[in-house]
């Protein structure tokens, strides 16, 4: 009887052993998959500003914005010739500066309790769709093509627009102190009079009739110049808070350098601010 019991206990322990090993393997595999998932998810992050992520879709979206703003075809950016490479570098630099500075203004806006209402966001989406679809016979297809070009989904675009609205409220606050005297407005008009010229009217007549428009243009320019300096100062003073890197790139650098003992490809190197 005792021999039989010993034999049964032996087989129970024998069957338990593979089960324990299998359980350990499953746990280790789950941990490794979790770690890999965490690392890989960082692949979507372009940079961090004060610990807050800027995603690649924000950067791609801004590249298209900057290309059109500077009258550069997006197709030119994909060329392999020196001229295209220079254009690509320039537009990418503009886009990088814009998304980083906007993130600063966005975070400052949150601190000032600015928000984006549902109505403001819907209006921004409507304006975006109207700009990219125009009077197209198939606006849905045009919108889909535009989003694909920008490598962004409609939901991601809504998040980007929300950030822009809050950042804009902050910049409006930061520039509200800027005012111009009549003499400054006239000096602006003298420099840019060709933009307001009308045949058959004297300079003084044009200035008087279009004073409000000239004042808005002069004030807009003054605010833009102020913000350019402010952006540069923000970037310089907070350089340590800007990290153009992500955990996926860091992992790949470790893998190439320490595990494979190979040169790290450029695509995994961090960018300079």
Tab-separated table of C-alpha atoms in Angstrom:
chain	number	residue	atom	x	y	z
A	1	UNK	CA	0.000	0.000	0.000
A	2	UNK	CA	2.789	2.359	0.934
A	3	UNK	CA	4.618	1.548	-2.274
A	4	UNK	CA	1.497	2.366	-4.255
A	5	UNK	CA	1.099	5.725	-2.483
A	6	UNK	CA	4.739	6.591	-3.068
A	7	UNK	CA	4.352	5.731	-6.721
A	8	UNK	CA	1.259	7.951	-7.043
A	9	UNK	CA	3.018	10.864	-5.340
A	10	UNK	CA	5.989	10.416	-7.623
A	11	UNK	CA	3.831	10.596	-10.753
A	12	UNK	CA	1.934	13.600	-9.399
A	13	UNK	CA	5.212	15.431	-8.844
A	14	UNK	CA	6.411	14.287	-12.261
A	15	UNK	CA	3.352	15.738	-13.987
A	16	UNK	CA	3.529	18.912	-11.926
A	17	UNK	CA	7.101	19.622	-13.005
A	18	UNK	CA	6.341	20.265	-16.748
A	19	UNK	CA	3.318	22.330	-15.728
A	20	UNK	CA	5.472	24.533	-13.521
A	21	UNK	CA	8.052	24.917	-16.287
A	22	UNK	CA	5.317	25.768	-18.799
A	23	UNK	CA	3.817	28.315	-16.415
A	24	UNK	CA	7.220	29.951	-15.915
A	25	UNK	CA	7.797	30.044	-19.677
A	26	UNK	CA	4.386	31.651	-20.247
A	27	UNK	CA	5.040	34.265	-17.559
A	28	UNK	CA	8.489	35.086	-18.963
A	29	UNK	CA	7.065	35.281	-22.506
A	30	UNK	CA	4.279	37.591	-21.319
A	31	UNK	CA	6.815	39.838	-19.563
A	32	UNK	CA	9.059	39.959	-22.635
A	33	UNK	CA	6.104	40.690	-24.910
A	34	UNK	CA	4.967	43.424	-22.542
A	35	UNK	CA	8.426	44.988	-22.507
A	36	UNK	CA	8.674	44.776	-26.306
A	37	UNK	CA	5.181	46.262	-26.686
A	38	UNK	CA	6.146	49.126	-24.387
A	39	UNK	CA	9.384	49.761	-26.297
A	40	UNK	CA	7.757	49.449	-29.725
A	41	UNK	CA	4.911	51.784	-28.812
A	42	UNK	CA	7.513	54.511	-28.333
A	43	UNK	CA	8.262	54.301	-32.042
A	44	UNK	CA	5.375	56.712	-32.704
A	45	UNK	CA	6.948	59.494	-30.621
A	46	UNK	CA	9.029	62.087	-32.479
A	47	UNK	CA	10.135	64.166	-29.492
A	48	UNK	CA	9.397	65.161	-25.909
A	49	UNK	CA	8.905	68.683	-24.612
A	50	UNK	CA	8.922	68.898	-20.829
A	51	UNK	CA	8.079	65.193	-20.792
A	52	UNK	CA	5.063	65.616	-23.096
A	53	UNK	CA	5.230	63.662	-26.376
A	54	UNK	CA	5.100	65.069	-29.872
A	55	UNK	CA	4.047	62.278	-32.220
A	56	UNK	CA	5.334	61.624	-35.708
A	57	UNK	CA	1.889	62.255	-37.184
A	58	UNK	CA	2.092	65.801	-35.762
A	59	UNK	CA	5.448	66.258	-37.459
A	60	UNK	CA	4.302	64.832	-40.815
A	61	UNK	CA	1.198	67.017	-40.704
A	62	UNK	CA	3.315	70.104	-40.033
A	63	UNK	CA	5.745	69.250	-42.838
A	64	UNK	CA	2.852	69.415	-45.317
A	65	UNK	CA	1.691	72.691	-43.735
A	66	UNK	CA	5.161	74.240	-43.977
A	67	UNK	CA	5.702	73.005	-47.532
A	68	UNK	CA	2.501	74.679	-48.718
A	69	UNK	CA	3.172	77.788	-46.684
A	70	UNK	CA	6.552	78.127	-48.431
A	71	UNK	CA	5.227	77.144	-51.884
A	72	UNK	CA	7.175	73.890	-51.990
A	73	UNK	CA	5.612	70.811	-53.537
A	74	UNK	CA	5.455	67.860	-51.162
A	75	UNK	CA	6.643	65.693	-54.061
A	76	UNK	CA	9.834	67.757	-54.271
A	77	UNK	CA	10.665	66.744	-50.694
A	78	UNK	CA	10.762	63.120	-51.785
A	79	UNK	CA	13.321	63.661	-54.558
A	80	UNK	CA	16.876	62.399	-54.320
A	81	UNK	CA	18.687	65.316	-55.955
A	82	UNK	CA	20.633	67.958	-53.979
A	83	UNK	CA	17.965	70.624	-54.512
A	84	UNK	CA	15.248	68.345	-53.129
A	85	UNK	CA	17.475	67.360	-50.217
A	86	UNK	CA	18.019	71.015	-49.324
A	87	UNK	CA	14.293	71.756	-49.603
A	88	UNK	CA	13.529	68.729	-47.424
A	89	UNK	CA	16.032	69.816	-44.780
A	90	UNK	CA	14.670	73.377	-44.755
A	91	UNK	CA	11.012	72.382	-44.524
A	92	UNK	CA	11.776	69.784	-41.854
A	93	UNK	CA	13.612	72.442	-39.828
A	94	UNK	CA	10.630	74.794	-40.078
A	95	UNK	CA	8.252	71.996	-39.076
A	96	UNK	CA	10.433	70.925	-36.140
A	97	UNK	CA	10.628	74.463	-34.783
A	98	UNK	CA	6.872	74.920	-35.183
A	99	UNK	CA	5.754	71.704	-33.453
A	100	UNK	CA	8.192	72.185	-30.583
A	101	UNK	CA	7.362	75.847	-29.961
A	102	UNK	CA	3.646	75.101	-30.298
A	103	UNK	CA	3.968	72.397	-27.641
A	104	UNK	CA	5.521	74.955	-25.298
A	105	UNK	CA	2.643	77.375	-25.918
A	106	UNK	CA	0.137	74.544	-25.515
A	107	UNK	CA	1.569	73.563	-22.129
A	108	UNK	CA	1.654	77.203	-21.068
A	109	UNK	CA	-1.957	77.507	-22.202
A	110	UNK	CA	-2.982	74.570	-20.044
A	111	UNK	CA	-1.307	76.239	-17.060
A	112	UNK	CA	-3.349	79.357	-17.827
A	113	UNK	CA	-6.498	77.179	-17.873
A	114	UNK	CA	-7.197	77.677	-21.566
A	115	UNK	CA	-9.316	75.013	-23.210
A	116	UNK	CA	-10.788	74.143	-26.587
A	117	UNK	CA	-14.566	73.905	-26.732
A	118	UNK	CA	-16.392	71.356	-28.875
A	119	UNK	CA	-17.708	74.211	-31.017
A	120	UNK	CA	-14.205	75.624	-31.590
A	121	UNK	CA	-12.903	72.198	-32.561
A	122	UNK	CA	-15.807	71.539	-34.936
A	123	UNK	CA	-15.201	74.919	-36.577
A	124	UNK	CA	-11.498	74.159	-36.998
A	125	UNK	CA	-12.309	70.769	-38.553
A	126	UNK	CA	-14.846	72.380	-40.878
A	127	UNK	CA	-12.285	74.974	-42.017
A	128	UNK	CA	-9.685	72.273	-42.594
A	129	UNK	CA	-12.045	70.134	-44.660
A	130	UNK	CA	-13.225	73.139	-46.653
A	131	UNK	CA	-9.626	74.112	-47.432
A	132	UNK	CA	-8.582	70.655	-48.654
A	133	UNK	CA	-11.772	69.597	-50.450
A	134	UNK	CA	-12.934	72.917	-51.896
A	135	UNK	CA	-15.787	72.370	-54.334
A	136	UNK	CA	-14.751	68.816	-55.107
A	137	UNK	CA	-17.294	66.342	-56.478
A	138	UNK	CA	-15.993	63.789	-53.988
A	139	UNK	CA	-14.960	65.637	-50.796
A	140	UNK	CA	-14.737	62.402	-48.780
A	141	UNK	CA	-12.142	60.974	-51.162
A	142	UNK	CA	-10.221	64.245	-51.213
A	143	UNK	CA	-10.154	64.333	-47.431
A	144	UNK	CA	-8.963	60.729	-47.257
A	145	UNK	CA	-6.164	61.499	-49.739
A	146	UNK	CA	-5.131	64.573	-47.789
A	147	UNK	CA	-5.020	62.694	-44.495
A	148	UNK	CA	-2.972	59.921	-46.133
A	149	UNK	CA	-0.525	62.527	-47.455
A	150	UNK	CA	-0.144	63.940	-43.965
A	151	UNK	CA	0.096	60.416	-42.474
A	152	UNK	CA	-2.585	61.273	-39.926
A	153	UNK	CA	-6.027	59.967	-39.046
A	154	UNK	CA	-9.048	62.211	-38.637
A	155	UNK	CA	-9.094	61.601	-34.880
A	156	UNK	CA	-5.386	62.431	-34.620
A	157	UNK	CA	-6.009	65.578	-36.653
A	158	UNK	CA	-8.712	66.645	-34.206
A	159	UNK	CA	-6.198	66.275	-31.369
A	160	UNK	CA	-3.643	68.360	-33.294
A	161	UNK	CA	-6.220	71.071	-33.998
A	162	UNK	CA	-7.227	71.135	-30.339
A	163	UNK	CA	-3.576	71.706	-29.401
A	164	UNK	CA	-3.306	74.488	-31.970
A	165	UNK	CA	-6.370	76.251	-30.607
A	166	UNK	CA	-5.069	76.202	-27.035
A	167	UNK	CA	-1.594	77.302	-28.172
A	168	UNK	CA	-3.175	80.141	-30.179
A	169	UNK	CA	-5.074	81.349	-27.120
A	170	UNK	CA	-1.779	81.442	-25.238
A	171	UNK	CA	0.017	83.404	-27.985
A	172	UNK	CA	-2.939	85.808	-28.145
A	173	UNK	CA	-2.478	86.403	-24.420
A	174	UNK	CA	1.283	86.871	-24.803
A	175	UNK	CA	0.859	89.447	-27.590
A	176	UNK	CA	-2.166	91.345	-26.281
A	177	UNK	CA	0.091	94.039	-24.861
A	178	UNK	CA	1.388	94.960	-28.321
A	179	UNK	CA	-0.079	98.183	-29.669
A	180	UNK	CA	1.087	100.551	-32.387
A	181	UNK	CA	1.018	104.331	-32.532
A	182	UNK	CA	-0.367	106.124	-35.619
A	183	UNK	CA	3.216	107.047	-36.553
A	184	UNK	CA	4.284	103.390	-36.440
A	185	UNK	CA	1.302	102.407	-38.552
A	186	UNK	CA	2.162	105.073	-41.107
A	187	UNK	CA	5.803	103.949	-41.161
A	188	UNK	CA	4.564	100.421	-41.908
A	189	UNK	CA	2.358	101.787	-44.682
A	190	UNK	CA	5.244	103.675	-46.256
A	191	UNK	CA	7.294	100.471	-46.362
A	192	UNK	CA	4.486	98.294	-47.706
A	193	UNK	CA	2.451	100.870	-49.664
A	194	UNK	CA	2.677	98.793	-52.859
A	195	UNK	CA	0.430	96.187	-51.227
A	196	UNK	CA	-2.360	98.763	-50.794
A	197	UNK	CA	-1.882	100.749	-53.998
A	198	UNK	CA	-4.926	101.913	-55.953
A	199	UNK	CA	-4.887	103.703	-59.282
A	200	UNK	CA	-6.157	107.265	-59.277
A	201	UNK	CA	-5.691	107.778	-55.535
A	202	UNK	CA	-2.976	109.570	-53.646
A	203	UNK	CA	-0.954	107.925	-50.913
A	204	UNK	CA	-2.714	109.969	-48.244
A	205	UNK	CA	-6.158	109.060	-49.583
A	206	UNK	CA	-5.329	105.344	-49.553
A	207	UNK	CA	-3.914	105.563	-46.039
A	208	UNK	CA	-7.043	107.303	-44.759
A	209	UNK	CA	-9.514	104.997	-46.514
A	210	UNK	CA	-7.710	101.766	-45.653
A	211	UNK	CA	-6.447	102.752	-42.222
A	212	UNK	CA	-8.165	99.881	-40.394
A	213	UNK	CA	-6.815	97.289	-42.827
A	214	UNK	CA	-3.319	98.795	-42.689
A	215	UNK	CA	-3.448	98.844	-38.887
A	216	UNK	CA	-4.427	95.153	-38.750
A	217	UNK	CA	-1.613	94.223	-41.141
A	218	UNK	CA	0.960	96.261	-39.229
A	219	UNK	CA	-0.164	94.796	-35.902
A	220	UNK	CA	-0.121	91.266	-37.305
A	221	UNK	CA	3.461	91.730	-38.531
A	222	UNK	CA	4.557	93.189	-35.202
A	223	UNK	CA	3.067	90.236	-33.328
A	224	UNK	CA	4.666	87.711	-35.684
A	225	UNK	CA	8.081	89.281	-35.207
A	226	UNK	CA	7.583	89.291	-31.444
A	227	UNK	CA	6.611	85.608	-31.466
A	228	UNK	CA	9.632	84.685	-33.606
A	229	UNK	CA	11.916	86.120	-30.919
A	230	UNK	CA	9.836	84.543	-28.161
A	231	UNK	CA	10.012	81.111	-29.811
A	232	UNK	CA	13.786	81.380	-30.188
A	233	UNK	CA	14.134	82.318	-26.506
A	234	UNK	CA	11.849	79.482	-25.414
A	235	UNK	CA	13.851	76.941	-27.412
A	236	UNK	CA	17.170	78.258	-26.104
A	237	UNK	CA	16.194	78.620	-22.447
A	238	UNK	CA	14.473	75.222	-22.333
A	239	UNK	CA	16.851	73.231	-24.536
A	240	UNK	CA	17.366	70.652	-21.780
A	241	UNK	CA	13.584	70.061	-21.746
A	242	UNK	CA	13.549	69.147	-25.461
A	243	UNK	CA	14.426	65.550	-26.353
A	244	UNK	CA	14.186	64.523	-29.997
A	245	UNK	CA	14.412	60.815	-29.323
A	246	UNK	CA	12.238	57.932	-28.104
A	247	UNK	CA	12.602	54.666	-26.187
A	248	UNK	CA	12.406	52.565	-29.361
A	249	UNK	CA	15.431	54.363	-30.835
A	250	UNK	CA	17.302	54.003	-27.544
A	251	UNK	CA	16.583	50.281	-27.487
A	252	UNK	CA	17.756	49.875	-31.096
A	253	UNK	CA	20.972	51.774	-30.360
A	254	UNK	CA	21.624	49.464	-27.410
A	255	UNK	CA	20.847	46.432	-29.563
A	256	UNK	CA	23.199	47.463	-32.388
A	257	UNK	CA	26.020	48.702	-30.151
A	258	UNK	CA	26.046	46.345	-27.183
A	259	UNK	CA	24.469	43.160	-28.528
A	260	UNK	CA	25.476	43.125	-32.199
A	261	UNK	CA	28.593	45.311	-31.902
A	262	UNK	CA	27.576	47.119	-35.094
A	263	UNK	CA	27.371	50.743	-36.221
A	264	UNK	CA	23.982	52.239	-35.371
A	265	UNK	CA	21.986	53.248	-38.488
A	266	UNK	CA	21.220	56.971	-38.773
A	267	UNK	CA	17.477	56.379	-38.435
A	268	UNK	CA	17.982	55.387	-34.779
A	269	UNK	CA	20.191	58.318	-33.843
A	270	UNK	CA	18.661	61.166	-31.769
A	271	UNK	CA	18.253	64.534	-33.468
A	272	UNK	CA	19.717	67.795	-32.301
A	273	UNK	CA	17.385	70.587	-31.234
